[in-house]
PDB file of C-alpha atoms and ligand atoms in Angstrom:
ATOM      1  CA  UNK A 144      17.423 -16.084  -8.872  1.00  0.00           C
ATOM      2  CA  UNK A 145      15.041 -13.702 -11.039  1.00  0.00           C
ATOM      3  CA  UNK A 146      14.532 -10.348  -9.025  1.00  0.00           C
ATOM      4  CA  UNK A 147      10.924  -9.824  -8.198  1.00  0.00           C
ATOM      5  CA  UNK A 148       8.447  -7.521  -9.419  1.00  0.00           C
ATOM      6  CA  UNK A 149       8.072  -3.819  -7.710  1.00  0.00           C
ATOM      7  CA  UNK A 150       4.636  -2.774  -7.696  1.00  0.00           C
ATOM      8  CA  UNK A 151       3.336   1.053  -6.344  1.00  0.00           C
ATOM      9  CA  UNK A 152      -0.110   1.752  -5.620  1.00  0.00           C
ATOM     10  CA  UNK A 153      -0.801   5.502  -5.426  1.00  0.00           C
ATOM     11  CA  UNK A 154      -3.501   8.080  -5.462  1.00  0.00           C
ATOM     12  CA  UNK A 155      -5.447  10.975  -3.285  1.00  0.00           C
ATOM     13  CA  UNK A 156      -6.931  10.054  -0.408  1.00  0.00           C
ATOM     14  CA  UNK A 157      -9.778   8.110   0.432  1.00  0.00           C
ATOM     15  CA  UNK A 158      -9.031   5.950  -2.633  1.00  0.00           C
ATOM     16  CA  UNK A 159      -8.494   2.688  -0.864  1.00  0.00           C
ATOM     17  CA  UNK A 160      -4.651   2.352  -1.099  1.00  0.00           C
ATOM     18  CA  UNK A 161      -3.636   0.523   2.050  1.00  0.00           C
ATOM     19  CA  UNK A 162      -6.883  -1.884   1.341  1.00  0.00           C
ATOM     20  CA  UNK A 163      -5.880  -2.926  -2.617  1.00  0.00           C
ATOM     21  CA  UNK A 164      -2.380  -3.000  -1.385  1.00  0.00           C
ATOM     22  CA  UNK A 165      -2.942  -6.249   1.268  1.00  0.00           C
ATOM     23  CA  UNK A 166      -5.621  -7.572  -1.046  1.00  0.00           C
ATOM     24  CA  UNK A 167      -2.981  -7.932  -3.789  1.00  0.00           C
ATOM     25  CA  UNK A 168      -0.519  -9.300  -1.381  1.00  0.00           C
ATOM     26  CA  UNK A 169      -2.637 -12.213  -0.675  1.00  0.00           C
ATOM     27  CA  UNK A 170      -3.935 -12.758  -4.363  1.00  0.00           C
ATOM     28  CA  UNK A 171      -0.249 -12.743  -5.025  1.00  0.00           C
ATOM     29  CA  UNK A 172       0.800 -15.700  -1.997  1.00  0.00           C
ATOM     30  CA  UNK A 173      -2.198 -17.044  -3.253  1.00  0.00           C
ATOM     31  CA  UNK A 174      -0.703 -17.862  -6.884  1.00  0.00           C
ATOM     32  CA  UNK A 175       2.643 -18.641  -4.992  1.00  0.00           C
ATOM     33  CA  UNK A 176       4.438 -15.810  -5.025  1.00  0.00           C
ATOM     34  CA  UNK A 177       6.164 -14.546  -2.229  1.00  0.00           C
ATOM     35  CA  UNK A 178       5.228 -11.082  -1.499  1.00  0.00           C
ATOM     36  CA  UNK A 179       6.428  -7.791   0.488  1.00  0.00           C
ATOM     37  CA  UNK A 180       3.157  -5.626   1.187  1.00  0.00           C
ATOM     38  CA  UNK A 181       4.995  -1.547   2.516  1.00  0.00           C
ATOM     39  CA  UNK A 182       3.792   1.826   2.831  1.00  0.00           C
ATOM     40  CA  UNK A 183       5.264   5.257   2.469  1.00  0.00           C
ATOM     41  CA  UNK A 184       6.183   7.521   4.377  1.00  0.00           C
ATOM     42  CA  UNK A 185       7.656   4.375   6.181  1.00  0.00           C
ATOM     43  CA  UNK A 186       8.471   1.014   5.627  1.00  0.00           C
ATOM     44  CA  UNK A 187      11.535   0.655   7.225  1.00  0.00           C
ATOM     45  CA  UNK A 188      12.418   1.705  10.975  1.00  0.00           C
ATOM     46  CA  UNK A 189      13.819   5.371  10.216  1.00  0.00           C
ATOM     47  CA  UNK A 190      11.720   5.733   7.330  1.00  0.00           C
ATOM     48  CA  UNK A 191       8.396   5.663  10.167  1.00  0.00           C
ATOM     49  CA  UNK A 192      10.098   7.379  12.422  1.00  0.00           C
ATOM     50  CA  UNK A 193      10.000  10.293   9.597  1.00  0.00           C
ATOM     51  CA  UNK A 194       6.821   9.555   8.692  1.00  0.00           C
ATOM     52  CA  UNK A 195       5.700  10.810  12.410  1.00  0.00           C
ATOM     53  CA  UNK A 196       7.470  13.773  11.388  1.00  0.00           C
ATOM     54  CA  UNK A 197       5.016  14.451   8.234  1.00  0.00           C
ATOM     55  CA  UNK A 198       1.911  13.435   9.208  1.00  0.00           C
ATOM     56  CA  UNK A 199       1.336  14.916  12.435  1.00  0.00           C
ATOM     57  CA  UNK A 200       0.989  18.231  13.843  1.00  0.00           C
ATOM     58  CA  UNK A 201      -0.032  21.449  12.140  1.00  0.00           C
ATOM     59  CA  UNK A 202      -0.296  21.539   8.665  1.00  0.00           C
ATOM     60  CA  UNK A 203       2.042  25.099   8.118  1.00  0.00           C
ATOM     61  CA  UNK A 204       4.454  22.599   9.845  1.00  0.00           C
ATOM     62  CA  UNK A 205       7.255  22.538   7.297  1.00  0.00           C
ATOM     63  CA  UNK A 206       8.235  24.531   4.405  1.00  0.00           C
ATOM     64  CA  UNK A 207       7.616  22.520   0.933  1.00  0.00           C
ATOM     65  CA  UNK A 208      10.998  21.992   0.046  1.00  0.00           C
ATOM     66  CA  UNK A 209      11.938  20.876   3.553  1.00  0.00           C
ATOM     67  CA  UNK A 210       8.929  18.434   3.759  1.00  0.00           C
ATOM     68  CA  UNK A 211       9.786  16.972  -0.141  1.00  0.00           C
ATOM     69  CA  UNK A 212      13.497  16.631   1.148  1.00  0.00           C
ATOM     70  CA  UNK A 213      11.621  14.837   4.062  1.00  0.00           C
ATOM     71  CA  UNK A 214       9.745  11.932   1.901  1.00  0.00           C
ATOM     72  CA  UNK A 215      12.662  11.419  -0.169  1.00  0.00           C
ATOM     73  CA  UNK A 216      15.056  10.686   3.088  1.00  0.00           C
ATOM     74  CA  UNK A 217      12.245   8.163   4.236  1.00  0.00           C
ATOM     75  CA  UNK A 218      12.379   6.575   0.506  1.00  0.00           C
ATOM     76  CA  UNK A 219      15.820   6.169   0.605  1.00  0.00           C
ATOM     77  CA  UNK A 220      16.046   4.553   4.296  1.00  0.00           C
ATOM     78  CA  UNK A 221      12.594   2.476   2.828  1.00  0.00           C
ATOM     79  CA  UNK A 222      14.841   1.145  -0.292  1.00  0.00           C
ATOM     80  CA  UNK A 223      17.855   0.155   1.187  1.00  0.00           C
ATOM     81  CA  UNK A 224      16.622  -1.531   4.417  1.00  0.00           C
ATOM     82  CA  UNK A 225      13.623  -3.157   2.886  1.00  0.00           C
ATOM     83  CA  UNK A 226      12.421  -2.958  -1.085  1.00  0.00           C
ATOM     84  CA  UNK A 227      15.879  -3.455  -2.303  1.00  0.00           C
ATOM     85  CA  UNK A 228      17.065  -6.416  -0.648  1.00  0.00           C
ATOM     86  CA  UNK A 229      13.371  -8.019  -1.210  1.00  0.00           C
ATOM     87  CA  UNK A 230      13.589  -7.260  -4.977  1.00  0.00           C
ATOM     88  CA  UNK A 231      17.338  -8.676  -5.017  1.00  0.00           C
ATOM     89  CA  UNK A 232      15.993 -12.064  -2.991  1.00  0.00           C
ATOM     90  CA  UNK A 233      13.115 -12.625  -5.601  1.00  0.00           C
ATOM     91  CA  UNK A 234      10.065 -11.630  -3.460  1.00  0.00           C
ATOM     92  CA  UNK A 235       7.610  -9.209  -5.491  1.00  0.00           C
ATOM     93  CA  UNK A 236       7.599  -5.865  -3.396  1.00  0.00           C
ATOM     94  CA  UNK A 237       3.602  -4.116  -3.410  1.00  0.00           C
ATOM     95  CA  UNK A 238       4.261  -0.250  -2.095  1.00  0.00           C
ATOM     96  CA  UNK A 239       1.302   1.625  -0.764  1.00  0.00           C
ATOM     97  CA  UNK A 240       2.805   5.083  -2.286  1.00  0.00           C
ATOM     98  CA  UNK A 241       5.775   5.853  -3.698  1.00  0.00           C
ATOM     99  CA  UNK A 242       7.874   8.565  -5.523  1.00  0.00           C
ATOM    100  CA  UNK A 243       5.006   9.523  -7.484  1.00  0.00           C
ATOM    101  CA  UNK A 244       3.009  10.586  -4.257  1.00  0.00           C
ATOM    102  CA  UNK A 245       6.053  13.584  -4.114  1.00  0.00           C
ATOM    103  CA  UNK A 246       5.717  14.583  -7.781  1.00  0.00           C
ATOM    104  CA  UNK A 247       1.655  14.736  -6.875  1.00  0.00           C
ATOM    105  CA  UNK A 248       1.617  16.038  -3.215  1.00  0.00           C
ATOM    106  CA  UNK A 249       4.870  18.159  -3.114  1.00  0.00           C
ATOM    107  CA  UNK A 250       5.515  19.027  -7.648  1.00  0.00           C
ATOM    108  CA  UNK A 251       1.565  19.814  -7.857  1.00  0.00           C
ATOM    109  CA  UNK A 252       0.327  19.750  -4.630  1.00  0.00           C
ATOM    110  CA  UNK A 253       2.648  22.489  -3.023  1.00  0.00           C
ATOM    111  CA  UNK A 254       3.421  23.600  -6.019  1.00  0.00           C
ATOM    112  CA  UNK A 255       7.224  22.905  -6.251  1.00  0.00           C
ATOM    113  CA  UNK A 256       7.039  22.009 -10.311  1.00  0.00           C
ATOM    114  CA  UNK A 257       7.996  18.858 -11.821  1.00  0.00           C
ATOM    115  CA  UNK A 258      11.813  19.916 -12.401  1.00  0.00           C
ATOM    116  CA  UNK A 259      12.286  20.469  -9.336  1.00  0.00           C
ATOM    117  CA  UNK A 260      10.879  17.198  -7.763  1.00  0.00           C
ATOM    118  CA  UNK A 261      12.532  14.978 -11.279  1.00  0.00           C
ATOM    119  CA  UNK A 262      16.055  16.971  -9.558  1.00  0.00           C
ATOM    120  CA  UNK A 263      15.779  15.488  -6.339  1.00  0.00           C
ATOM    121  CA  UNK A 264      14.716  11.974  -7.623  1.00  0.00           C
ATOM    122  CA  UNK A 265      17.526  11.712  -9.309  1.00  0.00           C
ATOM    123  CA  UNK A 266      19.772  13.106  -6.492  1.00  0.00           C
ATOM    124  CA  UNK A 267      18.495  10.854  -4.332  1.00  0.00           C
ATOM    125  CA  UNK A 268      17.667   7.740  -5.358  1.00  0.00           C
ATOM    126  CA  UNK A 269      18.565   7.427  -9.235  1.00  0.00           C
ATOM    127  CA  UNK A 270      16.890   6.125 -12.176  1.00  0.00           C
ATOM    128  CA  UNK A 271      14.933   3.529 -10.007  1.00  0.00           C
ATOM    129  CA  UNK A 272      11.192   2.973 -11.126  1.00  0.00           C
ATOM    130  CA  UNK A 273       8.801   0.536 -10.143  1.00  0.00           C
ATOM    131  CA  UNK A 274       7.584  -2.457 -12.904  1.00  0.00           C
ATOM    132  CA  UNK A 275       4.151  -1.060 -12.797  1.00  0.00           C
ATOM    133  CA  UNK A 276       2.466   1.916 -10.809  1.00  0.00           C
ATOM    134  CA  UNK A 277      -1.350   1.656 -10.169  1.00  0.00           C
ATOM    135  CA  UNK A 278      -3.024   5.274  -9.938  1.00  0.00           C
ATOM    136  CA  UNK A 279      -6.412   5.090  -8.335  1.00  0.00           C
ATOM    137  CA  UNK A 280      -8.241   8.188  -9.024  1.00  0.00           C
ATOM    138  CA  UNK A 281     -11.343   9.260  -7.141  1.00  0.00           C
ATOM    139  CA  UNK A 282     -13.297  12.583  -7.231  1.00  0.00           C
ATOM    140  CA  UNK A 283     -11.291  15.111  -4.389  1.00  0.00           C
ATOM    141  CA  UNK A 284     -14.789  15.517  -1.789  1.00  0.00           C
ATOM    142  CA  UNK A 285     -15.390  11.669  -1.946  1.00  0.00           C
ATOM    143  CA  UNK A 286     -11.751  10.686  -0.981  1.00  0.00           C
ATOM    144  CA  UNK A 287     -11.636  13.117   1.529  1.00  0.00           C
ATOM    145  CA  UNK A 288     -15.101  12.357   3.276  1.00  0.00           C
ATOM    146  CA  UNK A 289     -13.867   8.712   3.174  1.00  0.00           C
ATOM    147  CA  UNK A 290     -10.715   9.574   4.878  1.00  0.00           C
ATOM    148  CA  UNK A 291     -11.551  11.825   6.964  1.00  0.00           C
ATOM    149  CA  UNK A 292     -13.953   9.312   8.565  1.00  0.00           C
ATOM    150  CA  UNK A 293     -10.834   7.810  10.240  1.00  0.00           C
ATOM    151  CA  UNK A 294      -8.612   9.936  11.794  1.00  0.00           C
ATOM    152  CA  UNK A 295      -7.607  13.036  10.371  1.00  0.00           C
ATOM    153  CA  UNK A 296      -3.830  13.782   9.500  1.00  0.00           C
ATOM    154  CA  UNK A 297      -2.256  16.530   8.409  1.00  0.00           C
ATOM    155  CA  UNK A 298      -2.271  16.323   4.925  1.00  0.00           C
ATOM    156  CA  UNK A 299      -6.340  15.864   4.670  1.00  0.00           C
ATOM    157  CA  UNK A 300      -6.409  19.153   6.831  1.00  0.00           C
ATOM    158  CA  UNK A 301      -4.811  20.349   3.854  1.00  0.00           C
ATOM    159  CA  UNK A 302      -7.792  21.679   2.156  1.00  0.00           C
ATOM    160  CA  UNK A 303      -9.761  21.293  -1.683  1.00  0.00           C
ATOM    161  CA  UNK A 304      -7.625  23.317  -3.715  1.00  0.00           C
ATOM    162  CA  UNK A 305      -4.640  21.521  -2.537  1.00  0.00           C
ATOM    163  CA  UNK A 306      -5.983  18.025  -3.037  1.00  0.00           C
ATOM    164  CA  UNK A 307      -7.503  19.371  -6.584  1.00  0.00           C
ATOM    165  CA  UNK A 308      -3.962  20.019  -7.656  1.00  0.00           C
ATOM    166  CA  UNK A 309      -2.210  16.819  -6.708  1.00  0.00           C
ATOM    167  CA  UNK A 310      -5.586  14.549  -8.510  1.00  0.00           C
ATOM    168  CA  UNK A 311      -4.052  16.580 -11.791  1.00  0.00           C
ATOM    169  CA  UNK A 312      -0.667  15.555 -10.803  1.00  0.00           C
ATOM    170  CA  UNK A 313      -2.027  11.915 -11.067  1.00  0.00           C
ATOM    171  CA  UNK A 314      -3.686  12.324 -14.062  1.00  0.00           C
ATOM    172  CA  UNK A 315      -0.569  14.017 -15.574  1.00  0.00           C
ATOM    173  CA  UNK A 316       1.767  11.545 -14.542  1.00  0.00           C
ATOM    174  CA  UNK A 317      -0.518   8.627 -15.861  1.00  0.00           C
ATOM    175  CA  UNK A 318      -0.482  10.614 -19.484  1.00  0.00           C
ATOM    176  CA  UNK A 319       3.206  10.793 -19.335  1.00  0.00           C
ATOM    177  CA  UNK A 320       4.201   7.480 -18.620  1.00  0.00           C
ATOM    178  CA  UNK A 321       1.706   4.922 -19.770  1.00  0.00           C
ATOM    179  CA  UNK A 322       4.134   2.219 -19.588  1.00  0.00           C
ATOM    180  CA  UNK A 323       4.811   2.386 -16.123  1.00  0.00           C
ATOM    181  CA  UNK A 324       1.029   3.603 -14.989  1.00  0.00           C
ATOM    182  CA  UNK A 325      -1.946   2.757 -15.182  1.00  0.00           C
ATOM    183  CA  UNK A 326      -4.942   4.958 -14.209  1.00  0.00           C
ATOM    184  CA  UNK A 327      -8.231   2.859 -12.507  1.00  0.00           C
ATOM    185  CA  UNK A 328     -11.687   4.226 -11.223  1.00  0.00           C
ATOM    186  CA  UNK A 329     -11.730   3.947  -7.388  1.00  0.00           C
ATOM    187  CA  UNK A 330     -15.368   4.750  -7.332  1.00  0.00           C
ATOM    188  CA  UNK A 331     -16.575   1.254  -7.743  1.00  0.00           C
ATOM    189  CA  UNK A 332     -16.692  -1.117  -4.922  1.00  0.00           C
ATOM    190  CA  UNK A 333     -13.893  -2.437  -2.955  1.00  0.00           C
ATOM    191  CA  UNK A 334     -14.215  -6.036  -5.326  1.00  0.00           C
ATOM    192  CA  UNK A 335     -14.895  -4.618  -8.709  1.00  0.00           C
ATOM    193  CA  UNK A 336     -11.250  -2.492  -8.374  1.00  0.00           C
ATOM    194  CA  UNK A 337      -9.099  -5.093  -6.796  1.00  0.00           C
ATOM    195  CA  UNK A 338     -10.425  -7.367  -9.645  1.00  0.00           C
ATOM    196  CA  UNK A 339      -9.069  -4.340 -12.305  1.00  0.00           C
ATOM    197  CA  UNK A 340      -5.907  -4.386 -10.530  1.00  0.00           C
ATOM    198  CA  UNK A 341      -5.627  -7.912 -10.386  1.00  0.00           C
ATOM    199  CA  UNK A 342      -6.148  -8.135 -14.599  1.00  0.00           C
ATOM    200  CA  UNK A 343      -3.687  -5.030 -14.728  1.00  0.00           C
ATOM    201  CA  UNK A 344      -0.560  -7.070 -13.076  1.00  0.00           C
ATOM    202  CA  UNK A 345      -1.884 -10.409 -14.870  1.00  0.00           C
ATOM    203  CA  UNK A 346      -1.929  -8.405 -18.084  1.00  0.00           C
ATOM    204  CA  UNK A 347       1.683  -6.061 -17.699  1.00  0.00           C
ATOM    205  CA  UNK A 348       3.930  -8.783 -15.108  1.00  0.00           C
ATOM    206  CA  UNK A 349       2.513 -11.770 -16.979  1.00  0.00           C
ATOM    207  CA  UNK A 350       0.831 -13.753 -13.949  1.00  0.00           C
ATOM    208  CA  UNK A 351      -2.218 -16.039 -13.568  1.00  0.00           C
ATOM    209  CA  UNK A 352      -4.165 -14.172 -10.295  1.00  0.00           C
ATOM    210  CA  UNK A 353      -7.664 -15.067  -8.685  1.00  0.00           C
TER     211      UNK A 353
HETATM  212  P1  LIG B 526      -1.031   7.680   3.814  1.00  0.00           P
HETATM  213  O1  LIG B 526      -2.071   8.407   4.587  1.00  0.00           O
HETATM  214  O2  LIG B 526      -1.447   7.314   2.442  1.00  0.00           O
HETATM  215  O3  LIG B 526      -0.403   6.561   4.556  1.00  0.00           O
HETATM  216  O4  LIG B 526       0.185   8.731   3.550  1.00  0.00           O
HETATM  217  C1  LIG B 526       0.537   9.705   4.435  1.00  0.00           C
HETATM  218  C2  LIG B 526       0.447  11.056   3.794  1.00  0.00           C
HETATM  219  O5  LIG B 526       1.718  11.423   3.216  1.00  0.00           O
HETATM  220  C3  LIG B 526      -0.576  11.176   2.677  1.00  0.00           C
HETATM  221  O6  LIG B 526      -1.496  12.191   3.037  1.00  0.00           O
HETATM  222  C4  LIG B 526       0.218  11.610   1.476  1.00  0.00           C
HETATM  223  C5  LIG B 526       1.516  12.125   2.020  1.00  0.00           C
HETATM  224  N1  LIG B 526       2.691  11.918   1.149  1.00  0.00           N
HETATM  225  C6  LIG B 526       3.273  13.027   0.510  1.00  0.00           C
HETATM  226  O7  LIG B 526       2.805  14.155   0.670  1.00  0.00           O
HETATM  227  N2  LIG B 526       4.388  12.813  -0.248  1.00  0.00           N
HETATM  228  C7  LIG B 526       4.963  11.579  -0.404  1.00  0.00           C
HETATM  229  O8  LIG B 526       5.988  11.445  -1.092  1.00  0.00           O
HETATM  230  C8  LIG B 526       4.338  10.443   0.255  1.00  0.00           C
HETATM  231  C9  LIG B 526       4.929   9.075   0.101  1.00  0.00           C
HETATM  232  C10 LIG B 526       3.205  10.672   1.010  1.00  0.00           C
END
C-alpha cells in the first residue's frame, strides 16, 4: 500500500489553523481519502499531557531551551504513536503545527537561532519532513485580537515583539524551502483561504478536491 500524504498547517496565532485543518480533513474524506486531522503540542496521549505543560501557567515558566526540548519530546511521542503508523497504513495525516512552529516560536521567537533548533531536529527526530507545509501568515495585532478572544494561553501572553519575531521566522522559512512551503494570506475570509489551500494540495499532492 502507497504511504499517505503528511500535510502541516502552521502560522502565528489567530490565523485559523485548527479551522483549515478540519476543513481539509473533510474536503479530503470527501474525495475519498482517508484522513488523520492532529495538533501539536499533542496528538498522542503523552504528547497532550506535555502540551498542559507548555501552554499553561506563567509565561517566565520555562527556560527556552527547556521548553524547545519540551515540543520536540511531544513530537516524538506524536510520531510514533500516531502520524507514523497512519502514514505507513496509507491514511493522509493533516497536522495543525509542526516542527516548523519550534524553528518560529523557540529559533526566532525566543531567540535560540536556527542552528540550534536544525541540531535538535535532527537529534530527535531525523530527516523527517512533511509532503507539503501550509504557512498562513496574518498581520501580529490581528492574530492576536482574534485569539485572544478565546481563552488566553501562555504563549499569546507572550507579548508583540515576541510574536513579531516568530511571523519573520515564517516568512524565512517559506523563502528557504519553497518546495516544502507554501506561504497564504489568512486575512481573507474563512472560504476564500480554505479554497487556496485546497488548490495548493490539488496542485503539489496531485488530487481532485471540492
Ligand atoms: P495552538 O494554540 O496552536 O494549539 O498551540 C499551542 C501553542 O504552542 C501555540 O501558542 C504555539 C506554541 N508552540 C511552540 O511554541 N512551539 C512548537 O513547537 C509548537 C508545536 C507550538
Amino acid at each position: 500500500m502507497a504511504r499517505g500524504s503528511f500535510i502541516t498547517i502552521e502560522g502565528g496565532e489567530g490565523t485559523g489553523k485548527s479551522t483549515h485543518a478540519a476543513l481539509l480533513g473533510e474536503a479530503l474524506e470527501r474525495a475519498g481519502i482517508d484522513a488523520v486531522v492532529t495538533r501539536e503540542p499533542g496528538g498522542a496521549p503523552g504528547a497532550e499531557e506535555i502540551r498542559a505543560l507548555l501552554v499553561e501557567g506563567d509565561v517566565s515558566r520555562w527556560d527556552p531551551m527547556s521548553e524547545a526540548l519540551l515540543h520536540y519530546a511531544a513530537r516524538k511521542e506524536h510520531l510514533e504513536m500516531t502520524v507514523i503508523p497512519a502514514l505507513i497504513a496509507g491514511r493522509w495525516v493533516i497536522s495543525d503545527r509542526f516542527a516548523d512552529s519550534t524553528m518560529a516560536y523557540q529559533g526566532y521567537g525566543h531567540e535560540l537561532g536556527r542552528g540550534t533548533i536544525a541540531r535538535l531536529h535532527e537529534l530527535a527526530i531525523g530527516d523527517f519532513s512533511p509532503d507539503l507545509t501550509v504557512i498562513l501568515d496574518l498581520a501580529v495585532e490581528t492574530g492576536l485580537e482574534r485569539a485572544v478572544a478565546g481563552h488566553e494561553d501562555r504563549y499569546e501572553r507572550m507579548g508583540p515583539e515576541f510574536h513579531r519575531r516568530l511571523r519573520e521566522g515564517f516568512l524565512e522559512i517559506a523563502r528557504l524551502e519553497p518546495g516544502r512551503c507554501a506561504l497564504l494570506d489568512a486575512g481573507q475570509s474563512i472560504e476564500d483561504t480554505q479554497a487556496a489551500i485546497r488548490r495548493l494540495v490539488g496542485d503539489r499532492l496531485g488530487v481532485d478536491l471540492e
